[in-house]
Amino acid sequence: MKVMKFGGAVLRDAATALKVVEVIVSHQAERVVVVVSALNGVTDSLHQVLKEVEENEKPIQSFIAQLKARHEEMASGTISDEKVLTKTVDELKNKMAKLERVLYGIAYTEEITDRTRDYVVSFGERLSAPILAASLRAKGVSSIAFDADEIGLITDGAFGRATPLLNEVERNLQKTIKPQIEKGTTPVITGYFGCDGDGRAVTFGRGGSDYSAAIIAYALKAEVLEVWKDVPGFMSADPKVIEGAREIPLMSYQEAAELAYFGAKVLHPRIVEPSMMRGIPIRVKNLFSPEEEGTLIQEVEEKSEWVVRSVAMRPGLSLVNLSGPAMAYTPGLASRVFTALSSAGVNVYTMAASMASFAVVVDAQDVKGALDSLREMKEGGIQDISTTDSLSLICIVGKGLRETRGIAAKAFTAVAKAGVNVELISDGGSDVALTFVIKSPDSARAMKALHKEFIG
Ligand code: ASP
Ligand code: MG
């Protein structure tokens, strides 16, 4: 049995969605479970409308009308059977009526809670899954759409960044989904969210459908997880920045996780966790050239030919530097800093410490929150807090990178020769990644120099 995941990028319009249908139909000989994201751009629009309706009900009507038009157009373009189409359109209308009521509720109470936010943004998937299942039925494939909160995809209930309770999910899906597969039905399950213990929708964060697919593959003990995208899989660098970027046929779970976390927007970084626990290989495939192998991610023993497999970059970061001569002598300071930052919802990408200073790298948009939370700490040891903006994190990824002599020296020499200054180095945290921070305007130059040095 295999899990096939399709993202918003391949659900742009009826033409691309029909390609998705074609791929699923052509794999019917194997048993298939499908996990699907919202149609392209729909999740963005749900997040956007939430911002608008908090104090104003006006945008609701036109928003719902647009959403309806978009999905009805997709449905009529992909469901080639009139009866199936009519039923699906009715189902979509019912779902949109629910969404509309929730949005008015928010406008009237002038309040959005984490819970209503997650519920509202889950509608993209609730609307796309029935369309895909119906287009499969119209092609003669037995298929049923399932909302993840109805099949027991239980999480810890952390809205916007949930973690699944894998044992419970496994127990539930063995009851709700497994019998469907055994009957020869292809379930189409919504990505992006699960539920808490009370059955309320909880999302996994943006791009979370990949993670959903891995959780479902884990629970159903799938042989393989295929992630279908509009790009060829992982590459040795972003082809928009590096002309000679190559496709990567094989990589380890750890390499994929680091790359996904630090820049390459190919997969959600957490897709690796459940997959690794069961040794389920992940294959990234390109919908627009399905005959190509794509990237296979699994347990890998050997290093790649060049050790370094890929160079990635994450722009839009800032450095927050804390300093004070007594910092090294203030026990527990680092832990209090991290607690303050995490309670303000600030994600730390990398850090470095010296005797009298402590620097963390965060998203530029989190700087204000970081400063507020650190000032609130009123920590005696910290005398000064300064920030540096417009930074990018560069990440070199490769298995065996740590135990191979000379990689860091080569990397920093290449960068220096390109006239780029390194602002912060953080090494040793990972066996497969070397990360450092430079000024954003230098990043293309640095990436080119590194790619040339290691990959050619
Ligand atoms: N639709 C959600 C998002 O756009 C989840 C996903 O696409 O993976 O973030
Ligand atoms: Mg998406």
Short mmCIF file of C-alpha atoms and ligand atoms in Angstrom, two decimals:
data_model
loop_
_atom_site.label_atom_id
_atom_site.label_comp_id
_atom_site.label_asym_id
_atom_site.label_seq_id
_atom_site.Cartn_x
_atom_site.Cartn_y
_atom_site.Cartn_z
CA MET A 1 0.00 0.00 0.00
CA LYS A 2 1.26 3.46 -0.67
CA VAL A 3 0.31 6.97 0.38
CA MET A 4 0.29 9.59 -2.38
CA LYS A 5 0.25 13.22 -1.33
CA PHE A 6 -0.72 16.07 -3.64
CA GLY A 7 -0.11 19.69 -2.71
CA GLY A 8 -1.77 22.95 -3.67
CA ALA A 9 0.88 23.66 -6.30
CA VAL A 10 -0.40 20.72 -8.38
CA LEU A 11 -4.04 21.68 -7.77
CA ARG A 12 -3.94 24.98 -9.56
CA ASP A 13 -6.66 24.49 -12.13
CA ALA A 14 -8.70 21.74 -13.77
CA ALA A 15 -5.85 20.85 -16.15
CA THR A 16 -3.32 20.14 -13.40
CA ALA A 17 -5.95 18.45 -11.21
CA LEU A 18 -6.78 16.11 -14.09
CA LYS A 19 -3.12 15.14 -14.20
CA VAL A 20 -3.38 14.29 -10.51
CA VAL A 21 -6.42 12.12 -11.23
CA GLU A 22 -4.54 10.43 -14.07
CA VAL A 23 -1.57 9.62 -11.85
CA ILE A 24 -3.81 8.16 -9.14
CA VAL A 25 -5.74 6.09 -11.66
CA SER A 26 -2.52 4.74 -13.16
CA HIS A 27 -1.41 3.48 -9.72
CA GLN A 28 -4.60 1.62 -8.94
CA ALA A 29 -2.88 -1.76 -9.29
CA GLU A 30 -1.17 -0.98 -5.98
CA ARG A 31 -3.45 0.00 -3.13
CA VAL A 32 -3.44 3.73 -2.72
CA VAL A 33 -4.36 6.25 -0.01
CA VAL A 34 -4.43 9.86 -1.14
CA VAL A 35 -3.69 12.88 1.06
CA VAL A 36 -4.53 16.25 -0.37
CA SER A 37 -3.91 19.96 0.35
CA ALA A 38 -6.18 22.85 -0.39
CA LEU A 39 -6.41 24.19 -3.95
CA ASN A 40 -3.55 26.54 -4.71
CA GLY A 41 -3.83 29.82 -2.78
CA VAL A 42 -6.98 28.90 -0.84
CA THR A 43 -5.30 28.50 2.56
CA ASP A 44 -3.64 31.91 2.06
CA SER A 45 -7.03 33.45 1.32
CA LEU A 46 -8.57 31.89 4.45
CA HIS A 47 -5.79 33.33 6.61
CA GLN A 48 -6.27 36.67 4.89
CA VAL A 49 -10.04 36.83 5.35
CA LEU A 50 -9.62 36.06 9.05
CA LYS A 51 -7.59 39.22 9.43
CA GLU A 52 -10.28 41.24 7.68
CA VAL A 53 -13.42 39.93 9.38
CA GLU A 54 -12.25 40.40 12.93
CA GLU A 55 -13.76 43.85 12.94
CA ASN A 56 -15.83 43.90 9.81
CA GLU A 57 -18.38 41.52 8.32
CA LYS A 58 -18.35 43.20 4.92
CA PRO A 59 -15.78 41.02 3.13
CA ILE A 60 -17.58 37.77 4.02
CA GLN A 61 -20.14 37.73 1.21
CA SER A 62 -17.69 38.36 -1.59
CA PHE A 63 -15.15 36.00 -0.07
CA ILE A 64 -17.63 33.12 0.08
CA ALA A 65 -18.83 33.90 -3.45
CA GLN A 66 -15.27 33.74 -4.78
CA LEU A 67 -14.52 30.55 -2.90
CA LYS A 68 -17.67 28.99 -4.29
CA ALA A 69 -16.88 30.03 -7.86
CA ARG A 70 -13.32 28.71 -7.56
CA HIS A 71 -14.37 25.30 -6.28
CA GLU A 72 -17.34 24.91 -8.58
CA GLU A 73 -15.13 25.69 -11.52
CA MET A 74 -12.64 23.06 -10.35
CA ALA A 75 -15.44 20.55 -9.79
CA SER A 76 -17.07 21.03 -13.18
CA GLY A 77 -13.65 20.92 -14.88
CA THR A 78 -12.67 17.62 -13.30
CA ILE A 79 -15.81 15.62 -12.49
CA SER A 80 -16.86 14.10 -15.80
CA ASP A 81 -20.18 12.67 -14.60
CA GLU A 82 -23.22 14.94 -14.19
CA LYS A 83 -24.79 13.09 -11.27
CA VAL A 84 -21.56 12.89 -9.32
CA LEU A 85 -20.95 16.56 -10.06
CA THR A 86 -24.36 17.70 -8.79
CA LYS A 87 -23.95 15.78 -5.56
CA THR A 88 -20.45 17.13 -5.01
CA VAL A 89 -21.50 20.72 -5.63
CA ASP A 90 -24.24 20.28 -2.99
CA GLU A 91 -21.73 18.92 -0.53
CA LEU A 92 -19.42 21.87 -1.17
CA LYS A 93 -22.32 24.28 -0.62
CA ASN A 94 -23.08 22.72 2.77
CA LYS A 95 -19.48 23.04 3.83
CA MET A 96 -19.29 26.64 2.70
CA ALA A 97 -22.48 27.48 4.57
CA LYS A 98 -20.77 26.23 7.75
CA LEU A 99 -17.69 28.29 7.03
CA GLU A 100 -19.82 31.36 6.38
CA ARG A 101 -21.55 30.99 9.74
CA VAL A 102 -18.23 30.71 11.55
CA LEU A 103 -16.95 33.84 9.81
CA TYR A 104 -20.05 35.82 10.83
CA GLY A 105 -19.61 34.53 14.35
CA ILE A 106 -16.10 35.97 14.38
CA ALA A 107 -17.27 39.29 12.95
CA TYR A 108 -20.08 39.63 15.52
CA THR A 109 -18.01 38.68 18.53
CA GLU A 110 -14.97 40.59 17.18
CA GLU A 111 -12.80 37.82 18.44
CA ILE A 112 -10.67 35.12 16.85
CA THR A 113 -9.41 32.36 19.08
CA ASP A 114 -6.66 29.92 18.13
CA ARG A 115 -9.37 27.33 17.92
CA THR A 116 -11.62 29.18 15.47
CA ARG A 117 -8.58 30.16 13.41
CA ASP A 118 -7.52 26.55 12.96
CA TYR A 119 -11.09 25.54 12.16
CA VAL A 120 -11.48 28.24 9.51
CA VAL A 121 -8.16 27.57 7.78
CA SER A 122 -8.91 23.85 7.63
CA PHE A 123 -11.67 24.49 5.10
CA GLY A 124 -9.33 24.58 2.10
CA GLU A 125 -8.71 20.86 2.51
CA ARG A 126 -12.32 20.12 3.46
CA LEU A 127 -13.31 21.54 0.08
CA SER A 128 -10.58 20.07 -2.10
CA ALA A 129 -10.82 16.44 -0.91
CA PRO A 130 -14.45 15.85 -2.00
CA ILE A 131 -13.67 17.24 -5.46
CA LEU A 132 -10.72 14.92 -5.96
CA ALA A 133 -12.61 11.87 -4.66
CA ALA A 134 -15.53 12.67 -6.95
CA SER A 135 -13.30 13.09 -10.00
CA LEU A 136 -11.87 9.65 -9.25
CA ARG A 137 -15.37 8.18 -8.94
CA ALA A 138 -16.33 9.75 -12.25
CA LYS A 139 -13.38 7.85 -13.75
CA GLY A 140 -14.68 4.58 -12.33
CA VAL A 141 -12.39 4.41 -9.27
CA SER A 142 -14.12 3.66 -5.99
CA SER A 143 -13.15 6.61 -3.80
CA ILE A 144 -14.38 8.37 -0.66
CA ALA A 145 -13.25 11.69 0.84
CA PHE A 146 -12.51 11.85 4.58
CA ASP A 147 -11.98 14.83 6.85
CA ALA A 148 -8.99 14.06 9.07
CA ASP A 149 -10.84 15.06 12.25
CA GLU A 150 -13.49 12.46 11.51
CA ILE A 151 -11.17 9.49 11.11
CA GLY A 152 -9.33 9.97 14.41
CA LEU A 153 -6.17 11.81 13.45
CA ILE A 154 -5.61 12.81 17.06
CA THR A 155 -3.00 15.38 18.04
CA ASP A 156 -1.72 17.03 21.20
CA GLY A 157 -4.12 19.92 20.53
CA ALA A 158 -1.44 22.60 20.06
CA PHE A 159 -3.29 24.89 17.64
CA GLY A 160 -1.23 25.91 14.62
CA ARG A 161 1.65 23.56 15.41
CA ALA A 162 0.17 20.25 16.44
CA THR A 163 2.06 17.02 17.02
CA PRO A 164 0.19 13.77 16.40
CA LEU A 165 -0.39 11.13 19.06
CA LEU A 166 0.91 8.39 16.82
CA ASN A 167 -0.30 5.38 18.78
CA GLU A 168 -3.85 6.67 18.93
CA VAL A 169 -3.80 7.71 15.29
CA GLU A 170 -2.62 4.25 14.33
CA ARG A 171 -5.34 2.56 16.38
CA ASN A 172 -8.04 4.82 14.89
CA LEU A 173 -6.94 4.65 11.27
CA GLN A 174 -6.69 0.89 11.42
CA LYS A 175 -10.42 1.01 12.17
CA THR A 176 -11.58 3.88 9.97
CA ILE A 177 -9.34 3.71 6.88
CA LYS A 178 -7.82 0.23 6.70
CA PRO A 179 -11.14 -1.54 5.95
CA GLN A 180 -11.75 0.92 3.09
CA ILE A 181 -8.41 0.02 1.53
CA GLU A 182 -9.17 -3.67 1.94
CA LYS A 183 -12.46 -3.16 0.13
CA GLY A 184 -10.56 -1.68 -2.79
CA THR A 185 -11.61 1.91 -2.12
CA THR A 186 -9.14 4.77 -2.53
CA PRO A 187 -9.59 7.09 0.45
CA VAL A 188 -8.85 10.78 -0.17
CA ILE A 189 -7.92 12.31 3.18
CA THR A 190 -7.57 16.01 4.00
CA GLY A 191 -4.04 17.15 4.87
CA TYR A 192 -2.97 20.06 7.11
CA PHE A 193 -5.01 19.27 10.23
CA GLY A 194 -6.06 16.64 12.71
CA CYS A 195 -8.09 17.09 15.88
CA ASP A 196 -7.70 17.34 19.62
CA GLY A 197 -9.20 14.95 22.14
CA ASP A 198 -12.57 16.71 21.82
CA GLY A 199 -12.63 16.38 18.05
CA ARG A 200 -11.83 20.04 17.29
CA ALA A 201 -9.70 20.78 14.23
CA VAL A 202 -6.02 21.53 14.97
CA THR A 203 -3.54 22.35 12.20
CA PHE A 204 0.08 21.29 11.77
CA GLY A 205 1.21 24.73 10.56
CA ARG A 206 1.69 26.02 7.03
CA GLY A 207 2.66 23.36 4.53
CA GLY A 208 1.54 20.73 7.03
CA SER A 209 -0.11 18.37 4.55
CA ASP A 210 3.25 16.69 3.99
CA TYR A 211 3.36 15.96 7.69
CA SER A 212 -0.23 14.65 7.60
CA ALA A 213 0.73 12.30 4.80
CA ALA A 214 3.67 10.95 6.79
CA ILE A 215 1.48 10.44 9.86
CA ILE A 216 -1.08 8.56 7.77
CA ALA A 217 1.64 6.47 6.11
CA TYR A 218 2.94 5.61 9.58
CA ALA A 219 -0.48 4.66 10.93
CA LEU A 220 -1.29 2.46 7.94
CA LYS A 221 2.24 1.01 7.70
CA ALA A 222 2.56 2.10 4.08
CA GLU A 223 5.38 0.71 1.97
CA VAL A 224 6.20 4.09 0.54
CA LEU A 225 5.13 7.72 0.80
CA GLU A 226 5.05 9.60 -2.49
CA VAL A 227 4.92 13.38 -2.45
CA TRP A 228 3.84 14.77 -5.81
CA LYS A 229 5.02 18.27 -6.59
CA ASP A 230 5.48 20.70 -9.46
CA VAL A 231 9.30 20.54 -9.14
CA PRO A 232 11.78 17.71 -9.73
CA GLY A 233 12.42 17.00 -6.04
CA PHE A 234 15.46 18.10 -4.05
CA MET A 235 18.22 19.86 -5.94
CA SER A 236 21.83 20.66 -5.08
CA ALA A 237 20.74 24.32 -4.81
CA ASP A 238 17.83 26.54 -5.76
CA PRO A 239 17.91 26.47 -9.59
CA LYS A 240 16.68 30.07 -9.61
CA VAL A 241 19.94 31.09 -7.93
CA ILE A 242 22.37 28.50 -9.32
CA GLU A 243 22.31 27.70 -13.01
CA GLY A 244 24.05 24.35 -12.79
CA ALA A 245 21.98 23.01 -9.90
CA ARG A 246 21.54 19.24 -10.14
CA GLU A 247 18.79 16.93 -9.08
CA ILE A 248 19.52 14.77 -6.05
CA PRO A 249 18.43 11.17 -6.65
CA LEU A 250 19.03 9.88 -3.12
CA MET A 251 19.38 11.40 0.32
CA SER A 252 19.05 10.43 3.97
CA TYR A 253 16.19 11.40 6.27
CA GLN A 254 18.50 13.68 8.25
CA GLU A 255 19.74 15.50 5.18
CA ALA A 256 16.18 16.03 3.96
CA ALA A 257 15.08 17.33 7.35
CA GLU A 258 17.95 19.84 7.56
CA LEU A 259 17.43 21.02 4.01
CA ALA A 260 13.70 21.39 4.47
CA TYR A 261 14.17 23.28 7.70
CA PHE A 262 16.85 25.63 6.44
CA GLY A 263 15.60 26.68 3.10
CA ALA A 264 14.69 24.24 0.37
CA LYS A 265 10.92 24.61 0.30
CA VAL A 266 10.41 21.12 -1.07
CA LEU A 267 8.95 19.40 2.00
CA HIS A 268 7.63 20.18 5.46
CA PRO A 269 10.59 19.38 7.75
CA ARG A 270 8.51 17.21 10.07
CA ILE A 271 7.58 14.77 7.29
CA VAL A 272 10.75 12.93 8.20
CA GLU A 273 9.90 12.07 11.83
CA PRO A 274 7.12 9.50 11.44
CA SER A 275 8.65 8.15 8.23
CA MET A 276 11.98 7.48 9.89
CA MET A 277 10.37 5.74 12.86
CA ARG A 278 8.94 3.09 10.56
CA GLY A 279 11.63 3.24 7.88
CA ILE A 280 9.07 4.29 5.27
CA PRO A 281 10.89 5.68 2.22
CA ILE A 282 9.71 9.05 0.91
CA ARG A 283 9.78 9.64 -2.81
CA VAL A 284 9.41 13.18 -4.13
CA LYS A 285 7.93 13.09 -7.63
CA ASN A 286 7.26 15.69 -10.27
CA LEU A 287 3.68 15.59 -11.55
CA PHE A 288 4.77 17.18 -14.81
CA SER A 289 7.36 14.49 -15.55
CA PRO A 290 6.11 11.42 -13.70
CA GLU A 291 8.49 9.10 -15.58
CA GLU A 292 11.46 10.68 -13.78
CA GLU A 293 12.67 9.10 -10.56
CA GLY A 294 12.62 12.24 -8.43
CA THR A 295 14.35 12.18 -5.03
CA LEU A 296 14.29 9.12 -2.82
CA ILE A 297 14.68 9.78 0.90
CA GLN A 298 15.52 6.88 3.16
CA GLU A 299 18.15 5.47 5.50
CA VAL A 300 21.40 5.96 3.60
CA GLU A 301 24.67 4.35 4.63
CA GLU A 302 27.21 5.89 2.30
CA LYS A 303 28.28 9.47 1.78
CA SER A 304 27.51 11.13 -1.52
CA GLU A 305 30.28 11.41 -4.07
CA TRP A 306 30.98 15.02 -3.13
CA VAL A 307 30.06 14.65 0.56
CA VAL A 308 28.11 17.90 0.26
CA ARG A 309 24.79 17.13 -1.34
CA SER A 310 23.13 20.49 -1.34
CA VAL A 311 23.51 24.14 -0.44
CA ALA A 312 20.47 25.96 0.85
CA MET A 313 19.69 29.44 2.01
CA ARG A 314 17.12 31.03 4.24
CA PRO A 315 16.69 34.79 3.84
CA GLY A 316 14.72 37.22 6.00
CA LEU A 317 16.51 36.67 9.29
CA SER A 318 17.82 38.95 12.02
CA LEU A 319 20.36 38.55 14.75
CA VAL A 320 19.59 39.48 18.33
CA ASN A 321 22.75 39.88 20.35
CA LEU A 322 22.74 39.96 24.12
CA SER A 323 25.87 41.11 25.88
CA GLY A 324 27.19 41.80 29.34
CA PRO A 325 30.57 41.08 30.93
CA ALA A 326 29.08 38.78 33.57
CA MET A 327 26.96 36.70 31.23
CA ALA A 328 29.17 33.63 31.37
CA TYR A 329 28.89 33.71 35.14
CA THR A 330 25.10 33.88 35.25
CA PRO A 331 23.94 30.29 35.61
CA GLY A 332 20.89 29.22 33.63
CA LEU A 333 20.87 32.35 31.49
CA ALA A 334 20.65 30.51 28.17
CA SER A 335 17.74 28.46 29.36
CA ARG A 336 15.86 31.56 30.57
CA VAL A 337 16.53 33.28 27.25
CA PHE A 338 15.12 30.31 25.34
CA THR A 339 12.10 30.07 27.62
CA ALA A 340 11.34 33.75 27.14
CA LEU A 341 11.70 33.48 23.37
CA SER A 342 9.62 30.35 23.05
CA SER A 343 6.79 31.71 25.18
CA ALA A 344 6.71 34.69 22.81
CA GLY A 345 6.39 32.20 19.93
CA VAL A 346 9.82 33.10 18.55
CA ASN A 347 11.62 30.37 16.65
CA VAL A 348 15.43 30.31 16.97
CA TYR A 349 17.23 29.08 13.85
CA THR A 350 20.74 29.08 15.18
CA MET A 351 22.76 30.59 17.98
CA ALA A 352 26.27 31.27 19.13
CA ALA A 353 27.73 32.16 22.50
CA SER A 354 30.92 33.71 23.81
CA MET A 355 31.97 34.64 27.31
CA ALA A 356 30.29 38.02 27.25
CA SER A 357 27.62 37.59 24.62
CA PHE A 358 24.90 35.38 23.36
CA ALA A 359 23.41 35.70 19.89
CA VAL A 360 20.28 34.13 18.44
CA VAL A 361 19.10 34.19 14.84
CA VAL A 362 15.36 34.65 14.38
CA ASP A 363 12.86 35.55 11.64
CA ALA A 364 12.97 39.29 10.92
CA GLN A 365 9.27 39.57 11.74
CA ASP A 366 9.91 38.09 15.21
CA VAL A 367 12.49 40.67 16.28
CA LYS A 368 10.00 42.88 18.06
CA GLY A 369 8.50 39.95 19.94
CA ALA A 370 11.98 38.71 20.81
CA LEU A 371 13.08 42.11 22.16
CA ASP A 372 9.88 42.54 24.19
CA SER A 373 10.19 39.14 25.77
CA LEU A 374 13.90 39.56 26.53
CA ARG A 375 13.41 42.98 28.11
CA GLU A 376 10.60 41.62 30.21
CA MET A 377 13.01 39.03 31.58
CA LYS A 378 14.88 41.82 33.41
CA GLU A 379 17.94 39.62 33.49
CA GLY A 380 20.74 41.20 35.52
CA GLY A 381 23.55 39.65 33.51
CA ILE A 382 22.44 41.24 30.25
CA GLN A 383 23.63 44.81 29.83
CA ASP A 384 22.97 45.43 26.22
CA ILE A 385 20.72 44.07 23.48
CA SER A 386 21.41 44.90 19.86
CA THR A 387 20.03 43.66 16.56
CA THR A 388 21.32 43.21 13.01
CA ASP A 389 18.82 42.95 10.14
CA SER A 390 18.90 41.62 6.55
CA LEU A 391 20.68 38.39 7.25
CA SER A 392 20.55 35.04 5.51
CA LEU A 393 21.40 31.65 6.83
CA ILE A 394 23.46 29.43 4.58
CA CYS A 395 23.28 25.71 5.14
CA ILE A 396 25.57 23.10 3.59
CA VAL A 397 24.10 19.65 3.86
CA GLY A 398 25.70 16.26 3.39
CA LYS A 399 26.03 13.00 5.21
CA GLY A 400 29.52 12.55 6.61
CA LEU A 401 30.22 16.25 6.44
CA ARG A 402 31.22 16.36 10.07
CA GLU A 403 33.79 13.58 9.94
CA THR A 404 35.31 14.71 6.63
CA ARG A 405 38.34 16.88 7.21
CA GLY A 406 38.50 20.25 5.51
CA ILE A 407 34.87 20.88 4.64
CA ALA A 408 34.53 23.94 6.86
CA ALA A 409 37.89 25.31 5.72
CA LYS A 410 36.91 24.89 2.08
CA ALA A 411 33.51 26.48 2.65
CA PHE A 412 34.82 29.54 4.43
CA THR A 413 37.69 29.99 1.98
CA ALA A 414 35.27 29.87 -0.95
CA VAL A 415 33.00 32.40 0.70
CA ALA A 416 35.89 34.70 1.62
CA LYS A 417 37.27 34.58 -1.92
CA ALA A 418 33.86 35.70 -3.12
CA GLY A 419 34.26 38.76 -0.89
CA VAL A 420 31.61 37.72 1.61
CA ASN A 421 31.99 38.22 5.32
CA VAL A 422 30.63 35.58 7.70
CA GLU A 423 28.64 37.12 10.55
CA LEU A 424 28.06 34.05 12.68
CA ILE A 425 29.06 30.41 12.54
CA SER A 426 27.21 27.61 14.15
CA ASP A 427 28.70 24.17 13.79
CA GLY A 428 28.48 20.94 15.67
CA GLY A 429 24.73 20.84 16.17
CA SER A 430 24.18 18.42 13.35
CA ASP A 431 26.13 15.59 11.77
CA VAL A 432 24.88 16.44 8.34
CA ALA A 433 24.76 20.24 8.23
CA LEU A 434 27.08 23.22 8.54
CA THR A 435 25.26 26.52 8.95
CA PHE A 436 26.44 30.10 9.05
CA VAL A 437 24.98 33.55 8.69
CA ILE A 438 25.87 36.26 6.16
CA LYS A 439 24.38 39.57 5.01
CA SER A 440 21.47 38.97 2.63
CA PRO A 441 22.81 41.06 -0.26
CA ASP A 442 25.83 38.71 -0.30
CA SER A 443 23.81 35.52 -0.39
CA ALA A 444 23.67 34.84 -4.14
CA ARG A 445 27.43 35.33 -4.41
CA ALA A 446 28.07 33.04 -1.47
CA MET A 447 25.73 30.36 -2.80
CA LYS A 448 27.42 30.40 -6.21
CA ALA A 449 30.88 30.13 -4.67
CA LEU A 450 29.87 27.23 -2.42
CA HIS A 451 28.06 25.34 -5.15
CA LYS A 452 31.05 25.69 -7.43
CA GLU A 453 33.44 24.55 -4.70
CA PHE A 454 31.56 21.46 -3.63
CA ILE A 455 29.32 20.40 -6.47
CA GLY A 456 30.88 21.94 -9.56
N1 ASP B 1 -2.98 24.07 2.67
C1 ASP B 1 -2.04 24.18 3.75
C2 ASP B 1 -1.10 25.34 3.49
O1 ASP B 1 -1.18 25.97 2.46
C3 ASP B 1 -1.31 22.93 4.00
C4 ASP B 1 -0.41 22.48 2.88
O2 ASP B 1 -0.52 22.99 1.77
O3 ASP B 1 0.41 21.60 3.08
O4 ASP B 1 -0.30 25.64 4.32
MG MG B 2 -0.25 24.64 0.30
#
